[in-house]
Short mmCIF file of C-alpha atoms in Angstrom, two decimals:
data_model
loop_
_atom_site.label_atom_id
_atom_site.label_comp_id
_atom_site.label_asym_id
_atom_site.label_seq_id
_atom_site.Cartn_x
_atom_site.Cartn_y
_atom_site.Cartn_z
CA UNK U 41 12.69 -9.61 26.92
CA UNK U 42 9.67 -10.26 24.79
CA UNK U 43 9.00 -13.76 23.55
CA UNK U 44 6.57 -15.06 21.02
CA UNK U 45 5.17 -18.52 21.40
CA UNK U 46 3.43 -20.19 18.50
CA UNK U 47 1.11 -23.13 18.75
CA UNK U 48 0.91 -25.70 17.50
CA UNK U 49 4.49 -26.33 16.43
CA UNK U 50 3.29 -28.46 13.56
CA UNK U 51 -0.06 -29.25 12.09
CA UNK U 52 -1.28 -31.85 9.62
CA UNK U 53 -4.73 -31.30 8.19
CA UNK U 54 -6.82 -32.82 5.46
CA UNK U 55 -7.31 -30.68 2.40
CA UNK U 56 -10.49 -28.68 2.72
CA UNK U 57 -10.44 -28.50 6.52
CA UNK U 58 -10.16 -25.32 8.54
CA UNK U 59 -7.28 -24.65 10.91
CA UNK U 60 -6.04 -22.09 13.40
CA UNK U 61 -2.52 -21.10 14.42
CA UNK U 62 -1.91 -19.02 17.53
CA UNK U 63 0.81 -16.57 18.46
CA UNK U 64 1.08 -15.46 22.09
CA UNK U 65 3.30 -12.70 23.35
CA UNK U 66 4.74 -12.23 26.81
CA UNK U 67 4.30 -8.47 26.42
CA UNK U 68 1.88 -6.09 24.74
CA UNK U 69 2.18 -6.11 20.99
CA UNK U 70 2.47 -2.86 19.11
CA UNK U 71 2.56 -4.48 15.75
CA UNK U 72 2.23 -8.09 14.73
CA UNK U 73 3.21 -9.59 11.41
CA UNK U 74 2.24 -12.90 9.93
CA UNK U 75 4.55 -14.43 7.37
CA UNK U 76 4.58 -17.61 5.39
CA UNK U 77 7.72 -19.39 4.41
CA UNK U 78 7.82 -22.14 1.89
CA UNK U 79 10.38 -24.70 2.89
CA UNK U 80 13.86 -23.37 2.13
CA UNK U 81 12.62 -20.08 0.74
CA UNK U 82 12.28 -16.54 1.98
CA UNK U 83 9.38 -15.11 3.88
CA UNK U 84 6.18 -13.94 2.27
CA UNK U 85 4.33 -11.18 4.07
CA UNK U 86 0.71 -12.07 4.80
CA UNK U 87 -0.59 -9.24 6.92
CA UNK U 88 0.13 -6.80 9.70
CA UNK U 89 -2.08 -6.08 12.70
CA UNK U 90 -1.71 -3.13 15.01
CA UNK U 91 -4.96 -2.34 16.75
CA UNK U 92 -6.58 -4.40 19.46
CA UNK U 93 -9.48 -6.33 18.00
CA UNK U 94 -8.24 -5.76 14.47
CA UNK U 95 -8.99 -8.46 11.95
CA UNK U 96 -7.67 -8.75 8.43
CA UNK U 97 -8.19 -11.21 5.65
CA UNK U 98 -6.16 -12.24 2.65
CA UNK U 99 -7.84 -14.73 0.35
CA UNK U 100 -8.78 -17.62 2.65
CA UNK U 101 -6.51 -16.54 5.49
CA UNK U 102 -7.82 -14.40 8.35
CA UNK U 103 -5.77 -13.04 11.22
CA UNK U 104 -6.93 -11.29 14.35
CA UNK U 105 -5.22 -9.45 17.19
CA UNK U 106 -7.04 -9.74 20.49
CA UNK U 107 -8.23 -6.71 22.47
CA UNK U 108 -5.40 -6.94 24.97
CA UNK U 109 -2.92 -7.14 22.11
CA UNK U 110 -1.06 -10.10 23.48
CA UNK U 111 -2.34 -12.84 21.23
CA UNK U 112 -3.00 -13.24 17.55
CA UNK U 113 -4.65 -16.07 15.71
CA UNK U 114 -4.35 -17.03 12.06
CA UNK U 115 -7.22 -18.96 10.59
CA UNK U 116 -7.25 -20.75 7.24
CA UNK U 117 -10.56 -21.73 5.77
CA UNK U 118 -10.92 -24.70 3.43
CA UNK U 119 -7.20 -25.42 3.36
CA UNK U 120 -5.45 -26.21 0.09
CA UNK U 121 -2.08 -27.79 -0.74
CA UNK U 122 -0.78 -24.31 -1.56
CA UNK U 123 -1.23 -23.36 2.09
CA UNK U 124 1.47 -25.79 3.17
CA UNK U 125 4.56 -24.20 4.63
CA UNK U 126 5.88 -22.58 7.77
CA UNK U 127 3.88 -19.76 9.30
CA UNK U 128 5.80 -17.27 11.37
CA UNK U 129 4.51 -14.49 13.55
CA UNK U 130 6.76 -11.52 14.18
CA UNK U 131 6.28 -8.57 16.47
CA UNK U 132 7.65 -5.36 17.82
CA UNK U 133 7.57 -4.81 21.57
CA UNK U 134 7.54 -1.05 21.29
CA UNK U 135 7.27 1.49 18.54
CA UNK U 136 10.62 3.18 18.30
CA UNK U 137 13.32 3.13 15.72
CA UNK U 138 15.71 1.24 17.94
CA UNK U 139 13.47 -1.73 18.44
CA UNK U 140 13.57 -4.84 16.37
CA UNK U 141 11.19 -7.45 15.18
CA UNK U 142 11.31 -10.79 16.91
CA UNK U 143 9.85 -14.00 15.59
CA UNK U 144 8.16 -17.05 16.92
CA UNK U 145 9.61 -20.44 16.06
CA UNK U 146 7.02 -21.07 13.42
CA UNK U 147 4.22 -23.52 12.81
CA UNK U 148 4.78 -26.16 10.18
CA UNK U 149 1.63 -26.82 8.23
CA UNK U 150 1.20 -29.93 6.11
CA UNK U 151 -1.87 -30.43 3.96
CA UNK U 152 -2.92 -33.96 3.11
CA UNK U 153 -4.56 -34.40 -0.30
CA UNK N 107 4.03 -4.37 -4.64
CA UNK N 108 7.40 -3.81 -3.02
CA UNK N 109 10.06 -6.24 -4.20
CA UNK N 110 13.34 -7.12 -2.57
CA UNK N 111 15.89 -9.22 -4.38
CA UNK N 112 18.92 -11.06 -3.12
CA UNK N 113 21.92 -12.24 -5.04
CA UNK N 114 23.10 -14.88 -5.20
CA UNK N 115 20.26 -17.20 -4.27
CA UNK N 116 22.74 -19.85 -3.27
CA UNK N 117 26.50 -20.01 -2.99
CA UNK N 118 29.08 -22.63 -2.14
CA UNK N 119 32.48 -21.48 -1.03
CA UNK N 120 35.61 -22.95 0.47
CA UNK N 121 36.53 -22.43 4.08
CA UNK N 122 38.61 -19.30 4.56
CA UNK N 123 37.21 -17.37 1.63
CA UNK N 124 34.85 -14.40 1.76
CA UNK N 125 31.37 -14.22 0.30
CA UNK N 126 29.32 -11.14 -0.51
CA UNK N 127 25.53 -11.22 -0.55
CA UNK N 128 23.56 -8.36 -2.09
CA UNK N 129 20.13 -7.16 -1.06
CA UNK N 130 18.28 -4.73 -3.31
CA UNK N 131 14.96 -2.97 -3.01
CA UNK N 132 13.71 -2.83 -6.59
CA UNK N 133 10.83 -0.38 -6.50
CA UNK N 134 11.15 1.61 -3.32
CA UNK N 135 13.77 3.36 -1.26
CA UNK N 136 14.81 1.33 1.73
CA UNK N 137 15.65 3.57 4.65
CA UNK N 138 16.34 0.55 6.79
CA UNK N 139 17.57 -2.89 5.89
CA UNK N 140 17.76 -5.91 8.13
CA UNK N 141 19.85 -9.04 7.85
CA UNK N 142 18.60 -12.29 9.31
CA UNK N 143 20.05 -15.72 9.66
CA UNK N 144 18.03 -18.87 9.84
CA UNK N 145 19.24 -22.25 11.00
CA UNK N 146 17.29 -25.36 10.02
CA UNK N 147 14.01 -25.69 11.93
CA UNK N 148 14.65 -22.50 13.85
CA UNK N 149 13.25 -19.03 13.72
CA UNK N 150 14.88 -16.13 11.99
CA UNK N 151 17.54 -14.44 14.06
CA UNK N 152 18.24 -10.79 13.44
CA UNK N 153 21.92 -10.21 12.82
CA UNK N 154 22.05 -6.48 12.20
CA UNK N 155 20.07 -3.41 11.25
CA UNK N 156 21.44 -0.89 8.83
CA UNK N 157 20.29 2.59 7.92
CA UNK N 158 21.46 4.15 4.69
CA UNK N 159 24.68 6.04 5.16
CA UNK N 160 25.18 4.90 8.74
CA UNK N 161 27.10 2.10 10.37
CA UNK N 162 25.11 -1.04 10.96
CA UNK N 163 23.86 -1.92 14.41
CA UNK N 164 24.76 -5.49 15.25
CA UNK N 165 22.89 -7.78 17.60
CA UNK N 166 24.64 -9.18 20.59
CA UNK N 167 26.79 -12.13 19.71
CA UNK N 168 27.17 -11.20 16.04
CA UNK N 169 30.78 -10.48 15.10
CA UNK N 170 31.07 -7.15 13.32
CA UNK N 171 34.39 -8.00 11.74
CA UNK N 172 33.14 -11.28 10.40
CA UNK N 173 29.81 -10.11 9.02
CA UNK N 174 30.49 -6.83 7.25
CA UNK N 175 27.40 -4.86 6.31
CA UNK N 176 27.38 -1.93 3.93
CA UNK N 177 24.25 0.10 3.20
CA UNK N 178 25.72 2.47 0.66
CA UNK N 179 22.51 3.55 -1.04
CA UNK N 180 18.77 3.55 -0.46
CA UNK N 181 18.37 0.50 -2.67
CA UNK N 182 21.38 -1.66 -1.86
CA UNK N 183 22.82 -3.34 1.19
CA UNK N 184 25.54 -5.96 1.19
CA UNK N 185 26.54 -8.59 3.71
CA UNK N 186 30.04 -9.95 3.44
CA UNK N 187 30.91 -13.09 5.35
CA UNK N 188 34.65 -12.88 5.81
CA UNK N 189 36.87 -15.91 6.27
CA UNK N 190 33.88 -18.20 6.10
CA UNK N 191 33.82 -21.45 8.03
CA UNK N 192 31.46 -24.43 7.82
CA UNK N 193 29.57 -23.20 10.89
CA UNK N 194 28.63 -20.09 8.87
CA UNK N 195 26.60 -22.26 6.53
CA UNK N 196 23.06 -21.03 6.83
CA UNK N 197 20.16 -19.33 5.10
CA UNK N 198 20.65 -15.57 5.07
CA UNK N 199 17.60 -13.36 4.52
CA UNK N 200 17.46 -9.62 4.17
CA UNK N 201 14.48 -7.37 4.54
CA UNK N 202 13.98 -3.75 3.64
CA UNK N 203 11.69 -1.08 4.99
CA UNK N 204 10.83 2.36 3.63
CA UNK N 205 10.71 3.73 7.16
CA UNK N 206 12.39 3.44 10.51
CA UNK N 207 9.53 2.71 12.87
CA UNK N 208 7.42 -0.33 13.55
CA UNK N 209 4.57 1.11 11.55
CA UNK N 210 6.40 0.48 8.32
CA UNK N 211 6.23 -2.81 6.54
CA UNK N 212 9.26 -4.97 6.11
CA UNK N 213 9.66 -6.60 2.73
CA UNK N 214 11.73 -9.72 2.67
CA UNK N 215 14.12 -10.99 0.08
CA UNK N 216 14.01 -14.60 -1.09
CA UNK N 217 17.10 -15.53 0.89
CA UNK N 218 20.59 -16.77 0.12
CA UNK N 219 21.70 -20.24 1.05
CA UNK N 220 25.37 -20.30 1.95
CA UNK N 221 27.27 -23.55 2.15
CA UNK N 222 30.88 -23.47 3.31
CA UNK N 223 32.90 -26.57 2.55
#
């Protein structure tokens, strides 16, 4: 079965610094989602990547899916306190209606003022 | 943008009682709705997938008779936790999708925190 591994598990960065979170799949990804969860709240959709080499940006957050479609990275530029939370990657192994999205265990991001 | 609401946002109930959680898509028709459960410091775990008008498909290990899912319309799905016990205390999140394949976005609700005493 497909597994998603996120690294690092937690991250503490100074406000204003850049950071990167990785999501690695054991199988080829046909669609990868990045979500943010504020502690104790529901998920907020950040972006979806489908094509190898695809890169998308949302405000100061950029995510990329590598050419082999087995790894995605999420990069935050000039981090702010509002970026703190848990970042989850989710993916489908195959594109069919019977498949389901699976999630990594999340990366906890803390921003120091 | 697409909005999914959940009600209630939090609920406390006594052991042995049943609790119903509603998930609504407010501005789109949700062909498929998903119910997730999240334990503290763990990832979301998919409980079941429901398509409007059909019986829900439950993940392995999820008791169908305990977690009743009804997707009666294209904008509403309900999850009923029957005869709740303290071990059912968790954060329950629903998501809704306008389509049935991986190419469609899933929009998540804000979650419902259930505490069983």
